[in-house]
CSV table of C-alpha atoms in Angstrom, one decimal:
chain,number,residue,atom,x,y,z
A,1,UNK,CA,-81.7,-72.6,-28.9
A,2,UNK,CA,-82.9,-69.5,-27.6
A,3,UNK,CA,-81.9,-67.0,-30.7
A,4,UNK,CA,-79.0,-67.8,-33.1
A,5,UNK,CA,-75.6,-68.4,-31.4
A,6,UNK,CA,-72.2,-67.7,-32.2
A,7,UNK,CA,-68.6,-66.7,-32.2
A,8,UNK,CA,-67.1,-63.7,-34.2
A,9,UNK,CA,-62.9,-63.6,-32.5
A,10,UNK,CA,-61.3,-60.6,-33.6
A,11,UNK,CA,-58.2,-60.9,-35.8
A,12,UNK,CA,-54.9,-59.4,-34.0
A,13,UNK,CA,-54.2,-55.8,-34.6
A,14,UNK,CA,-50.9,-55.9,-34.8
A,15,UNK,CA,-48.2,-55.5,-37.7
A,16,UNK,CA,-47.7,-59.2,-37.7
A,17,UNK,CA,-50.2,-62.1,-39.5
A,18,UNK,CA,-50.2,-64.9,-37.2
A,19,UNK,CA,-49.8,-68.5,-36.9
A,20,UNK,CA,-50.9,-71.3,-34.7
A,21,UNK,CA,-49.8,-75.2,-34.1
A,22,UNK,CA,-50.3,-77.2,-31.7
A,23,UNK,CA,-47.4,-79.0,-30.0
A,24,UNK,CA,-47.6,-82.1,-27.7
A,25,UNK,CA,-44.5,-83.2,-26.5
A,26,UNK,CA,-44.2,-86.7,-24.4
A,27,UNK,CA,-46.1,-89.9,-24.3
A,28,UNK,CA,-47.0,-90.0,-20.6
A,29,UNK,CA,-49.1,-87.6,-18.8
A,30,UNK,CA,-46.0,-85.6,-17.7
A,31,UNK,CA,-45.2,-84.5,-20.8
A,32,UNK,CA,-46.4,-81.2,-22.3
A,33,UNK,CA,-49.4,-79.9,-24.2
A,34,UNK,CA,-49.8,-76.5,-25.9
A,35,UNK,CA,-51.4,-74.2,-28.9
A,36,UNK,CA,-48.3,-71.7,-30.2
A,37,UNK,CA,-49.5,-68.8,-31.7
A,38,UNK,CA,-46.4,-66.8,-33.4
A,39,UNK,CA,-45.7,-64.1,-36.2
A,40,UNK,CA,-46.4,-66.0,-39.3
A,41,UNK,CA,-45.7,-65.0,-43.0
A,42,UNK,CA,-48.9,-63.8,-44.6
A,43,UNK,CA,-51.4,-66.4,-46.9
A,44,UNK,CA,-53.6,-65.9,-48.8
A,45,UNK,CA,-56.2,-68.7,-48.2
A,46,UNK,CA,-54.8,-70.1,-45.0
A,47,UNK,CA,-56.7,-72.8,-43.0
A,48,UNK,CA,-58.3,-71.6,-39.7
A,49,UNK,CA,-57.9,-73.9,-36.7
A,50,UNK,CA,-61.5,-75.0,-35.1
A,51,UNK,CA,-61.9,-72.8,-31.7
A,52,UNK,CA,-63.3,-76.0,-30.0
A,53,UNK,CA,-60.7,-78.8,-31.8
A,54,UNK,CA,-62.9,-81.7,-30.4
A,55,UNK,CA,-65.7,-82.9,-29.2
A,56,UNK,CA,-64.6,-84.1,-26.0
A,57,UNK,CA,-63.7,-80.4,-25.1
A,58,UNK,CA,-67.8,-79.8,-25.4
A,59,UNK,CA,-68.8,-82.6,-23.3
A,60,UNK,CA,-66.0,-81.2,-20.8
A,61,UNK,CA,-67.1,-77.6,-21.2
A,62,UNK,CA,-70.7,-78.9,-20.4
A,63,UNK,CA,-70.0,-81.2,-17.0
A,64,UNK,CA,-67.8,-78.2,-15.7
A,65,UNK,CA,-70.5,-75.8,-15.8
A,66,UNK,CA,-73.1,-78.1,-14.3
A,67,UNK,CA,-75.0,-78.9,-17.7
A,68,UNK,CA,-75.6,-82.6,-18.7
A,69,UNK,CA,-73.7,-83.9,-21.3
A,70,UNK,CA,-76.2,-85.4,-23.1
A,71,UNK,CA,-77.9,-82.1,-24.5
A,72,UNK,CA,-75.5,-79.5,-23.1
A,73,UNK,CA,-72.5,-81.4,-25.7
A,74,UNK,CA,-74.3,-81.5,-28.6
A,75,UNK,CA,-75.9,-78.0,-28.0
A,76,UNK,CA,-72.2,-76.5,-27.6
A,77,UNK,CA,-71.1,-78.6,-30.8
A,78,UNK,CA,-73.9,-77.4,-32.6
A,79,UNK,CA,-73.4,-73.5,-31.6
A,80,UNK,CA,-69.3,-73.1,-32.2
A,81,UNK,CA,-68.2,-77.2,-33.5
A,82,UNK,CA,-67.7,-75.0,-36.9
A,83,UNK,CA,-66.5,-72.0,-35.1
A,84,UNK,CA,-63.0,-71.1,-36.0
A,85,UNK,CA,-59.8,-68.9,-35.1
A,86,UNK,CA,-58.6,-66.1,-37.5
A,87,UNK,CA,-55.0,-67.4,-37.8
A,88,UNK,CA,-53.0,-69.4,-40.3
A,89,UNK,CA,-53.2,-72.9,-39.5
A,90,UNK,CA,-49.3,-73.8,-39.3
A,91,UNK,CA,-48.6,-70.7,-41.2
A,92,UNK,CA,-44.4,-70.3,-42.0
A,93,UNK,CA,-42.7,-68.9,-38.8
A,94,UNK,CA,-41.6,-65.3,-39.9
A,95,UNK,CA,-38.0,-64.6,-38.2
A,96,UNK,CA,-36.5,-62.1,-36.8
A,97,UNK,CA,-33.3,-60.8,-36.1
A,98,UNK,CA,-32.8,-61.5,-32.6
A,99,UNK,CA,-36.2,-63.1,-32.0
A,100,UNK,CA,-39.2,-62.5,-30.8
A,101,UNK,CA,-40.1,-62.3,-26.5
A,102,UNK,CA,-41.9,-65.5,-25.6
A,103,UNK,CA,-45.2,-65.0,-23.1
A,104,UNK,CA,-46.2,-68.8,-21.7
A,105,UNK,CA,-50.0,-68.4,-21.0
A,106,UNK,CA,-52.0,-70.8,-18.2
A,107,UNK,CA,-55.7,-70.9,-19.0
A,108,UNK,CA,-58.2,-70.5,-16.0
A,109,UNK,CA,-60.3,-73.4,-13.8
A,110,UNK,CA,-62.3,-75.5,-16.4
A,111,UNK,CA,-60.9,-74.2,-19.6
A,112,UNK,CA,-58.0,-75.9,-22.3
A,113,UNK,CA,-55.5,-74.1,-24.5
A,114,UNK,CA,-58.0,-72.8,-27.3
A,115,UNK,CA,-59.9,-70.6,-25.0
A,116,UNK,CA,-57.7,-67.5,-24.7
A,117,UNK,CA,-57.2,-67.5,-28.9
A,118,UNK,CA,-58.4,-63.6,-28.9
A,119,UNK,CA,-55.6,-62.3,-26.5
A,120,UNK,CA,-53.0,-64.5,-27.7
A,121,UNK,CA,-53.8,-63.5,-31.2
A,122,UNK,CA,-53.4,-60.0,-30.3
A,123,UNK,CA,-50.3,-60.3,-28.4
A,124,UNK,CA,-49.0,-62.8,-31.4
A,125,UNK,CA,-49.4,-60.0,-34.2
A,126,UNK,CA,-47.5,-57.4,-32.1
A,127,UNK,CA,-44.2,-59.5,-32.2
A,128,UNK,CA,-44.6,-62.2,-29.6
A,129,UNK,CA,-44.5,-66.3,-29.7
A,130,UNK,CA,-47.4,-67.0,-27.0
A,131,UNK,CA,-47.5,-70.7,-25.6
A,132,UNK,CA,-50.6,-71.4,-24.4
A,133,UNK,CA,-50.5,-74.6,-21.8
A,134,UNK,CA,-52.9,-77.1,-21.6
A,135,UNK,CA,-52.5,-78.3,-18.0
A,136,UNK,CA,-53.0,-81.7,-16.7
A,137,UNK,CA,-53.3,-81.0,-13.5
A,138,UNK,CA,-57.1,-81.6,-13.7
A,139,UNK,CA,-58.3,-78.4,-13.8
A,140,UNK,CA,-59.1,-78.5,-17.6
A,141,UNK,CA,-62.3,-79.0,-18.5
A,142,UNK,CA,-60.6,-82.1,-20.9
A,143,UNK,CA,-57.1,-82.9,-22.2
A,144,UNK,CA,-55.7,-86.1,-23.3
A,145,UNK,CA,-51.9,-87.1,-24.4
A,146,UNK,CA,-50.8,-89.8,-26.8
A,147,UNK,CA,-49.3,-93.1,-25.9
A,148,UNK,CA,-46.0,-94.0,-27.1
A,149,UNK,CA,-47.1,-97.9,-27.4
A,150,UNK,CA,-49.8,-97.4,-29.9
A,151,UNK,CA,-50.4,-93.9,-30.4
A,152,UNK,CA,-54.2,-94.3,-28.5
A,153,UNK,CA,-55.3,-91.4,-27.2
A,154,UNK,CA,-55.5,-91.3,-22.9
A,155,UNK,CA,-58.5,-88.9,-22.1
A,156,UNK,CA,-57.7,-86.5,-18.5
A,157,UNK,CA,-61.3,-85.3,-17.6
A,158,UNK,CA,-61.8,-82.5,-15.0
A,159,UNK,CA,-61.8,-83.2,-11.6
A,160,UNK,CA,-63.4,-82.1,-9.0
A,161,UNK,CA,-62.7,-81.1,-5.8
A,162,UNK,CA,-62.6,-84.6,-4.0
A,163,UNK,CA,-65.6,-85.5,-1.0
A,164,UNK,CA,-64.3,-84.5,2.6
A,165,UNK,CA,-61.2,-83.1,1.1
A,166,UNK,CA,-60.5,-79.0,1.8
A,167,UNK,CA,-60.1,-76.6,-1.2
A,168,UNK,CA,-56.8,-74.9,-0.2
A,169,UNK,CA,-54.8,-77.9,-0.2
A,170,UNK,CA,-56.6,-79.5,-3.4
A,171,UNK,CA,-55.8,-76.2,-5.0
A,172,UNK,CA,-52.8,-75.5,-3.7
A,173,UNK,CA,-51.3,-78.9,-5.3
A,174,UNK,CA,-52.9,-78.1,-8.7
A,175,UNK,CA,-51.1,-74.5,-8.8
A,176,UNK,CA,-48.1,-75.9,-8.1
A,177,UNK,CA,-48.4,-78.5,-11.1
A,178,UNK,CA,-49.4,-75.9,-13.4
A,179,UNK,CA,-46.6,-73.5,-12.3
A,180,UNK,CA,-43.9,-76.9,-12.8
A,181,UNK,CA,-45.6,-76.8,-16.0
A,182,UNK,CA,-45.0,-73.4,-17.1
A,183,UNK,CA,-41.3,-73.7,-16.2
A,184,UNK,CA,-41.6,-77.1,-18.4
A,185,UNK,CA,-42.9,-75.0,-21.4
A,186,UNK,CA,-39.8,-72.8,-20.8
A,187,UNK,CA,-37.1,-75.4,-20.7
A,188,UNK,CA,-38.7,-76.4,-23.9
A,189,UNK,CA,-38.3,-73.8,-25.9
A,190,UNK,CA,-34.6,-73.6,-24.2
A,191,UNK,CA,-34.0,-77.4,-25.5
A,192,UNK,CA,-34.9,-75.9,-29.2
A,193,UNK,CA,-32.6,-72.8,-28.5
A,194,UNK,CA,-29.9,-75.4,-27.8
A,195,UNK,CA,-30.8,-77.2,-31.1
A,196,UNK,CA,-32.1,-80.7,-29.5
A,197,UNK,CA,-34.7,-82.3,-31.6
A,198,UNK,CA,-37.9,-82.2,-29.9
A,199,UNK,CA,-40.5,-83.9,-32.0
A,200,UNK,CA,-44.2,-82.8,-31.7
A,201,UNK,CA,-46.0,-86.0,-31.3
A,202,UNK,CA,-49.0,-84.0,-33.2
A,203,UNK,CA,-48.0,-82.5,-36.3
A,204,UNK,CA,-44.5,-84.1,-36.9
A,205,UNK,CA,-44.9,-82.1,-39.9
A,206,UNK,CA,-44.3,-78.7,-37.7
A,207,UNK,CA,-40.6,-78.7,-37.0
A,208,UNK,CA,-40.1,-76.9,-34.1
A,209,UNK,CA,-36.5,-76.6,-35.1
A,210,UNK,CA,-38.0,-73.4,-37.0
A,211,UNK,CA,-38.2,-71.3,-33.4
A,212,UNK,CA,-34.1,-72.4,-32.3
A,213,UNK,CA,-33.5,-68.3,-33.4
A,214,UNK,CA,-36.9,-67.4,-33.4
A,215,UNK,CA,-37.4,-66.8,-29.7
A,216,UNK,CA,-35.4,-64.1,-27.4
A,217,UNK,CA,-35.2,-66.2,-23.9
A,218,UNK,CA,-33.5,-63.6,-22.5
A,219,UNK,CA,-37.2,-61.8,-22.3
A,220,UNK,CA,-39.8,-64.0,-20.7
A,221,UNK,CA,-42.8,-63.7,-19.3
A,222,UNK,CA,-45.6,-65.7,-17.9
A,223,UNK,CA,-49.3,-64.6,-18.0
A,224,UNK,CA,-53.0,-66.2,-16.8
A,225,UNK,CA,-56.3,-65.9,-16.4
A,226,UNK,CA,-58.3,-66.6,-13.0
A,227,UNK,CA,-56.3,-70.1,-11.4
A,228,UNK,CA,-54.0,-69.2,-14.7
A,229,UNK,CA,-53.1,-65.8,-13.0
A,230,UNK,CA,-51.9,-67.3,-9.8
A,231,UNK,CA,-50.4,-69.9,-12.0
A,232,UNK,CA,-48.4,-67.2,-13.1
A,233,UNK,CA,-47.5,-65.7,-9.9
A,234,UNK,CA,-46.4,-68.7,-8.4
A,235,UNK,CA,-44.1,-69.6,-12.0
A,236,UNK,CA,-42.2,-65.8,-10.7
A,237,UNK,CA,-41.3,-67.8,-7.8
A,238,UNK,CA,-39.9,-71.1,-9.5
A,239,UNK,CA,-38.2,-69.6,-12.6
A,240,UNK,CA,-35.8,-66.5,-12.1
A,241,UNK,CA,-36.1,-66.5,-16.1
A,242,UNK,CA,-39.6,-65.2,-16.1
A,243,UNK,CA,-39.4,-61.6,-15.9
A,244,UNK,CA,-42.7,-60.3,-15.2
A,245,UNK,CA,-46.3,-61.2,-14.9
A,246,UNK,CA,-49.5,-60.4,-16.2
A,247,UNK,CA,-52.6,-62.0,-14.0
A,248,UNK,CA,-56.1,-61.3,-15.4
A,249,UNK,CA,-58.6,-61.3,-12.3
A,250,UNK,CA,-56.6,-63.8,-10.7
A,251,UNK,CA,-57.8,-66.4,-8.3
A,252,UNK,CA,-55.5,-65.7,-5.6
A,253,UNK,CA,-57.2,-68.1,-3.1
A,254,UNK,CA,-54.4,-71.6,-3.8
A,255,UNK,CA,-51.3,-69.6,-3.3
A,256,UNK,CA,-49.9,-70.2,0.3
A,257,UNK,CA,-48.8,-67.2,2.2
A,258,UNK,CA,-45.3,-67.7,2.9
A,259,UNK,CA,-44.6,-67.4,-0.6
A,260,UNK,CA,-46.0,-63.9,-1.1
A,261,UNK,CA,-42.2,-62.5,0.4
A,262,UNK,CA,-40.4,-64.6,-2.3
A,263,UNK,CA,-42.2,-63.3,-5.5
A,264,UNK,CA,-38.8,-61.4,-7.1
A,265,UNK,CA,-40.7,-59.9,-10.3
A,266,UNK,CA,-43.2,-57.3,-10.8
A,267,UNK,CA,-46.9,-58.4,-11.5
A,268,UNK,CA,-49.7,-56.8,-13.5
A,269,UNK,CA,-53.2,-57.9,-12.3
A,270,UNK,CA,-55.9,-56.6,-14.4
A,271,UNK,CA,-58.9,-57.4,-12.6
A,272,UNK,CA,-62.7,-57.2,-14.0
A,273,UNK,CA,-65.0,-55.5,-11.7
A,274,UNK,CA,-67.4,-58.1,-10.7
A,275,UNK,CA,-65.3,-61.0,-9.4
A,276,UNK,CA,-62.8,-60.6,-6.5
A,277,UNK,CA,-63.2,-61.2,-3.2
A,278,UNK,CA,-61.4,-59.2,-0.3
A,279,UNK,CA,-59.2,-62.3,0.6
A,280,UNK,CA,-58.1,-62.1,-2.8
A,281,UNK,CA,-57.1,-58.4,-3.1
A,282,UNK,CA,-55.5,-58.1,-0.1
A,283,UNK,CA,-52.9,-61.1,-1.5
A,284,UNK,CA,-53.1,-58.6,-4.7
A,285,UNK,CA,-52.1,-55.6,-2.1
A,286,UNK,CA,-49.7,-57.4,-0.4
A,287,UNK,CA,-47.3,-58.2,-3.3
A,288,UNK,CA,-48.0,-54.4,-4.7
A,289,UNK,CA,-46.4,-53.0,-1.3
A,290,UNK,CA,-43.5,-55.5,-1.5
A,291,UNK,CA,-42.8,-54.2,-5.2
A,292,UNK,CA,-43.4,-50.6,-7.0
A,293,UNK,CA,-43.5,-51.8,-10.2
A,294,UNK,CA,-46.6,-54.1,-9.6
A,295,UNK,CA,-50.1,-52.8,-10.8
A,296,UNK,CA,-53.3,-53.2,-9.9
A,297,UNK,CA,-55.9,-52.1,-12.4
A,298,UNK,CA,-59.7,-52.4,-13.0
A,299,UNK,CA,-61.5,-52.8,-15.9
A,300,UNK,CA,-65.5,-51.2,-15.7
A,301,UNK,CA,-68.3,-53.1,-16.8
A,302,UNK,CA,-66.4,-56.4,-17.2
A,303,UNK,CA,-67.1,-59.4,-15.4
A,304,UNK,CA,-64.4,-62.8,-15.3
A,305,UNK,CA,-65.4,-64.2,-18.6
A,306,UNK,CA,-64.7,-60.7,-20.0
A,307,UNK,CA,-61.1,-62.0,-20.4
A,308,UNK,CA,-61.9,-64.9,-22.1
A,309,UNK,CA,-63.1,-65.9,-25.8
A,310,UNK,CA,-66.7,-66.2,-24.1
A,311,UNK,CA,-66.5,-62.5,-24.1
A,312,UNK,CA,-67.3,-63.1,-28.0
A,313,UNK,CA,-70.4,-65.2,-28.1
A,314,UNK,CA,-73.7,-64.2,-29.3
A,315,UNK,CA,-76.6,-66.1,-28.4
A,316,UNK,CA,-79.2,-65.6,-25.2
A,317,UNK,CA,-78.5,-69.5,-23.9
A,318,UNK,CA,-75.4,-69.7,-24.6
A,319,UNK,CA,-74.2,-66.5,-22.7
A,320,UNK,CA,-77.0,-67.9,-19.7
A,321,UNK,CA,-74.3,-70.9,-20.0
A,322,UNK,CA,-71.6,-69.4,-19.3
A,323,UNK,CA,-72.7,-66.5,-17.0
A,324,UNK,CA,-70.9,-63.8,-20.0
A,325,UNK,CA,-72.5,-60.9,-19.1
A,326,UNK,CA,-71.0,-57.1,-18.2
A,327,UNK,CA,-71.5,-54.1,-20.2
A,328,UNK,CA,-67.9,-53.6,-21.4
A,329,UNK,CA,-68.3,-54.0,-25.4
A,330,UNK,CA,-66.4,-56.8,-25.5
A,331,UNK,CA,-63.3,-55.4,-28.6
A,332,UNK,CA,-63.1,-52.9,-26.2
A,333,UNK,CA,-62.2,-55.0,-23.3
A,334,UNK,CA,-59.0,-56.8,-25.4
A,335,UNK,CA,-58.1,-53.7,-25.9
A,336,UNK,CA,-57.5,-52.7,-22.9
A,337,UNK,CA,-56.2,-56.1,-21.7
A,338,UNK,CA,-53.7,-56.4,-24.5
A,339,UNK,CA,-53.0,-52.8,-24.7
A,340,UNK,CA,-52.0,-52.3,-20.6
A,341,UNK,CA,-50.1,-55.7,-20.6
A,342,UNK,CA,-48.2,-54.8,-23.7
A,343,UNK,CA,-47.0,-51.7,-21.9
A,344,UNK,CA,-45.9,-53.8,-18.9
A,345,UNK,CA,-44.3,-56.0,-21.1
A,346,UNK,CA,-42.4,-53.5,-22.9
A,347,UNK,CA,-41.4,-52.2,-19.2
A,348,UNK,CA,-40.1,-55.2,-17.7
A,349,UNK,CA,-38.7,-57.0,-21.1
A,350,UNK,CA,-36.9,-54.0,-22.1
A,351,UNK,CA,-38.4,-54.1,-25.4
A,352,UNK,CA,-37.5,-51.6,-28.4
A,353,UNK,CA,-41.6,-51.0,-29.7
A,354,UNK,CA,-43.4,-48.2,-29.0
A,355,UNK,CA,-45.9,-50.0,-26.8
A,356,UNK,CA,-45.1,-47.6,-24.1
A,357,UNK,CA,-47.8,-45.0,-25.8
A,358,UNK,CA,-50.1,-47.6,-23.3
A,359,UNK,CA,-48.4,-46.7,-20.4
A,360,UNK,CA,-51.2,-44.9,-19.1
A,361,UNK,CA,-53.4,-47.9,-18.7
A,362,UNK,CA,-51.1,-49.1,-16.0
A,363,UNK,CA,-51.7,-45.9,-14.1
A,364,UNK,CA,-55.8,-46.5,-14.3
A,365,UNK,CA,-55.7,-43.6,-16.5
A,366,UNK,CA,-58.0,-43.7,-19.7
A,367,UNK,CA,-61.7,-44.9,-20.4
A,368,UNK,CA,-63.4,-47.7,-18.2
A,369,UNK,CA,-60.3,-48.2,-16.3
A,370,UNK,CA,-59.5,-47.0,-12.6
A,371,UNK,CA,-55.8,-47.5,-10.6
A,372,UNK,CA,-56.2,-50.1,-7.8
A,373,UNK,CA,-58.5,-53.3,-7.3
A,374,UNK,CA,-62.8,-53.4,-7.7
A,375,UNK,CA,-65.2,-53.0,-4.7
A,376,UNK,CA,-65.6,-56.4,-3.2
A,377,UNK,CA,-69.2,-57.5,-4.8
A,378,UNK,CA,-69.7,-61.4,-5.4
A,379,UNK,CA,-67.8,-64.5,-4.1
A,380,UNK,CA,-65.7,-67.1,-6.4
């Protein structure tokens, strides 16, 4: 398979050990799908979730990157099926006094919940509950929900954009789904701060009751990758809760133009240096001169995948696959990504940690990071 291939994700760095569950909520497809990652209490032993949790997610990884399923499954189930994350598997919620900020996360254009596991670990074990969506708007490379009637799985593959059909308005409909969704994910969380039973049709065994003083929803942000970051822009828009946002490399392209003038919060793009277009950064640009407290930053030597899990595979094919390339070592990239948008978060949350020692970063100040958006080299 072209040299031995797999997938070393860091643990978190932070004070905290952290947890992870996975909560589905609803029987229909408009219910709500997402992997929770949250200070746990330490064990020793713990279970490790699977980074891919099913098959089905390597026969969608495969079709969305052009690859026939018949080998390009197997081949990804082989390389990473065993592959897992470095957090306790339902570990016990730690609480806090006061609880912890909550950050809802919207994964990129082909990807599903699992596939952001470094950064959310990261931002977990420095004191946050991170819910990362698994939207069904399509754009997932898979997702599925459970029927109420017998409990049968319903299987939502990726969808492409549709013959004769133009991209802005496809687009434009999905981002407004996944933004709907992100508020969803919010009002969830509120239901559980109110103390209204939500069960999780998953793990039933996970009460979610656990989180009613665990999470602070007085500080809230929202936070993306690629379609995920102008998920999250757009979420500013629909939900005055949401504070701030963090948008790594966003896609800008879905987002109409008349709402660029009603985005109220301050946004932190970090962008990679090989991705964006000029379209793109001048929507980027735009929203910077409308607010003074939105960044724009560049990391050197990444490329889009550097803000992904991919970032982390070994393996000449595999990294052919997915197009993971860029010379940014890739522990150093998180670091920078989590580092710069704990900073911002501390900022914008009014958060009591010391996260601020970052501040820099969100000035382009430090190594393999510049102020301002990349040079305009390769198209989406």
């Amino acid at each position: 398979m072209g040299g031995e291939q797999s997938l070393a994700l860091p643990p978190g760095k932070g004070p905290h050990s952290v947890g992870c569950v996975d909560v589905m909520v609803g029987h229909t497809r408009q219910g709500l799908f997402l992997r929770l990652f949250y200070p746990c209490e330490p064990r020793v032993g713990a279970e490790r979730p699977r980074w891919i949790p099913r098959y089905e997610y390597s026969r969608g990884l495969a079709q969305f990157r052009g690859r026939s399923p018949r080998w390009g499954a197997p081949l990804l189930h082989v390389a990473f099926g065993s592959c897992r994350v470095p957090v306790s598997w339902k570990g016990p919620f730690k609480p806090r006094s006061g609880g912890y900020p909550l950050v809802i996360f919207s994964h990129g254009l082909g990807a599903f919940r699992t596939l952001y596991s470094s950064v959310c670990t990261e931002l977990a074990s420095w004191g946050f509950v991170v819910a990362a969506l698994e939207h069904r708007d399509g754009s997932a490379s898979a997702t599925y929900f459970c029927t109420a009637e017998s409990g049968q799985e319903e299987w939502i593959q990726h969808q492409r954009l549709p013959p004769g059909q133009k991209e802005f308005y496809f687009r434009n409909m999905q981002v407004h789904q996944r933004a709907n969704e992100c508020v969803r994910a919010l009002r969830l969380f509120q239901a559980v701060r109110g103390g209204r039973p939500v069960p999780n049709v998953l793990h039933p065994d996970f009460d979610l009751s656990v989180l009613k003083d665990g999470v602070d929803l007085g500080k809230v942000a929202v936070m993306g990758h690629s379609f995920g970051g102008v998920t999250a822009v757009l979420a500013l828009v629909k939900e005055p809760s949401f504070r701030c946002a963090v948008a790594l490399d966003a896609w800008m392209f879905p987002l109409e133009n008349t709402l660029y003038p009603e985005v109220p919060r301050p946004v932190l793009f970090i962008n990679a240096e090989k991705f964006q277009t000029p379209e793109s950064i001048a929507k980027m640009k735009r929203l910077s001169s409308r607010n003074s407290q939105t960044r724009i930053i560049t990391v050197l030597g990444s490329v889009h995948h550097s803000q992904t899990d991919f970032a982390f595979l070994t393996g000449k094919l595999i990294r052919r696959i997915f197009n993971v390339g860029g010379t940014l070592d890739p522990h150093k990239g998180l670091d920078i990504v989590s580092r710069a948008a704990l900073a911002f978060l501390q900022r914008h949350l009014d958060l009591k940690e010391d996260f601020d020692r970052w501040e820099h970063l969100l000035d382009g100040v430090g190594d393999s990071v510049v102020p301002a958006a990349p040079p305009c080299r390769s198209n989406l």
